[in-house]
Amino acid sequence: MKLLVKQRAFSWTDSYDVYDENENAKYFVKAEFLSLGHRLHVYDMAGNELGLIKEKVMSLLPVFEIEVNGQTLGRIEKRFTLFRPKYDVEFNGWHVEGDFMGWNYDIYEACSPVVHITKELLHWGDTYVLDFANLADELMGLLLVITIDAANCIQNN
């Protein structure tokens, strides 16, 4: 099972369209225009909010929390490093390995792969492919990948 995440190139805020492997629209992500820190809302195509990603603004290094139905399920926090970004991930019992900046990394639960993330080249805006081992992990995996993208965005500014 694959999802294609396309960042909208010409948008005032961070916005993404998410498609299934048959290129049918499945989710969309919109950032709040005026907010203190990043606040990204994930919606299904009917407009129902499925999750919220919010940046904690009173922290030295970037910290993001992931909420579903108003309940905080996890967070990622950037570690202090000089060259390559590293994150502490506390979400769903998962850990992340690979190259975050090159967008070639994997998410694991214990030793079992959950999702493999790659970046496609030659597109307007960033485009990522999420390849899931289990369909049940789709929404949680999407929330984590969007959170890592937001943290990388902070890193690049």
XYZ file of C-alpha atoms in Angstrom:
157
model
C 0.000 0.000 0.000
C 1.439 3.355 -1.040
C 0.558 6.991 -0.491
C 1.847 9.878 -2.578
C 2.275 13.126 -0.630
C 2.537 16.242 -2.790
C 3.351 19.595 -1.268
C 1.491 22.432 -2.947
C 4.140 24.590 -4.601
C 2.175 27.827 -4.793
C 0.489 28.176 -1.412
C 0.743 30.783 1.357
C 0.995 28.073 3.999
C 2.251 24.503 4.176
C -0.332 22.477 2.277
C -0.206 18.916 1.020
C -2.419 16.714 -1.091
C -2.231 12.986 -0.385
C -3.166 10.365 -2.978
C -3.464 6.587 -2.905
C -1.433 4.418 -5.291
C -4.120 4.857 -7.989
C -3.740 8.668 -7.692
C -7.155 9.115 -6.060
C -7.236 11.979 -3.540
C -7.350 10.526 -0.017
C -6.263 13.217 2.484
C -5.215 16.849 2.545
C -3.107 18.816 4.994
C -3.460 22.533 5.684
C -1.467 24.762 7.980
C -3.018 27.559 9.958
C -2.169 30.888 8.352
C -1.758 32.935 11.510
C -0.516 30.861 14.414
C 2.335 30.881 16.855
C 4.464 27.992 15.588
C 3.474 25.409 12.985
C -0.063 23.977 13.277
C -0.951 21.489 10.572
C -4.385 19.883 10.304
C -4.860 16.557 8.486
C -8.283 15.993 6.903
C -9.994 13.250 4.950
C -11.615 14.191 1.633
C -14.972 14.782 3.360
C -13.341 17.549 5.432
C -13.230 15.629 8.730
C -10.187 16.465 10.826
C -8.174 13.307 11.504
C -5.153 14.754 13.270
C -3.278 17.859 14.338
C 0.452 18.479 14.353
C 1.550 21.411 16.486
C 4.885 22.934 17.297
C 5.727 23.712 20.913
C 7.003 27.280 20.695
C 8.616 27.670 24.111
C 11.457 25.211 23.526
C 15.102 25.646 22.599
C 15.042 23.087 19.765
C 12.002 22.199 17.609
C 9.428 20.004 19.349
C 6.231 18.829 17.650
C 3.255 17.033 19.164
C 0.830 14.803 17.272
C -2.814 14.850 18.351
C -5.760 12.704 17.293
C -9.246 13.532 18.603
C -7.762 16.111 20.985
C -5.474 13.544 22.620
C -1.690 13.837 22.350
C -0.384 10.524 20.998
C 3.279 11.390 20.616
C 5.972 13.879 19.845
C 9.241 14.353 18.047
C 12.052 16.517 19.306
C 15.131 17.639 17.431
C 18.423 16.752 19.081
C 21.351 19.147 19.059
C 23.673 18.090 16.201
C 26.080 19.990 14.019
C 25.521 18.546 10.557
C 22.659 16.093 10.081
C 19.324 16.393 11.852
C 18.456 13.761 14.430
C 15.178 13.403 16.230
C 13.904 11.677 19.324
C 10.639 10.033 18.297
C 8.072 9.103 20.935
C 5.150 7.942 18.834
C 3.295 4.641 18.621
C 6.339 2.700 19.879
C 8.068 3.395 16.541
C 11.628 4.434 15.740
C 13.024 6.072 12.624
C 16.250 5.263 10.750
C 17.836 6.764 7.662
C 18.518 10.068 5.960
C 15.874 12.634 6.964
C 17.237 15.435 4.793
C 17.633 13.201 1.748
C 14.145 11.811 2.322
C 15.169 8.196 2.290
C 14.272 6.699 5.634
C 12.262 3.960 7.309
C 9.936 3.738 10.283
C 10.059 0.548 12.375
C 8.116 -1.025 15.198
C 10.727 -3.093 17.030
C 12.432 -4.878 14.082
C 9.403 -4.859 11.777
C 9.173 -2.231 9.012
C 6.112 0.030 9.161
C 6.721 2.467 6.302
C 9.508 3.311 3.843
C 9.722 6.967 2.739
C 11.400 8.220 -0.441
C 11.420 11.567 -2.181
C 10.549 11.764 -5.871
C 12.529 14.179 -7.978
C 11.490 16.528 -10.779
C 8.151 17.728 -9.342
C 6.752 21.162 -8.521
C 6.929 21.150 -4.737
C 8.166 18.278 -2.644
C 6.704 14.874 -3.471
C 7.116 11.833 -1.216
C 6.154 8.191 -1.557
C 5.136 6.348 1.597
C 5.196 2.568 1.189
C 3.321 0.850 4.053
C 3.756 -2.727 5.182
C 0.295 -2.708 6.800
C -2.733 -0.657 5.735
C -3.745 -0.150 9.397
C -0.659 2.073 9.934
C -1.545 4.496 7.131
C -2.918 7.465 9.110
C -0.382 7.261 11.949
C 2.467 6.925 9.452
C 1.219 9.909 7.474
C 1.014 12.019 10.649
C 4.593 11.122 11.598
C 5.987 11.826 8.108
C 4.260 15.242 7.941
C 5.651 16.009 11.401
C 9.196 15.153 10.298
C 8.736 17.341 7.207
C 7.651 20.258 9.416
C 10.662 19.756 11.680
C 12.983 19.653 8.647
C 11.386 22.877 7.404
C 12.306 24.541 10.714
C 15.835 23.119 10.388
C 16.265 24.663 6.912
C 15.119 28.151 7.960
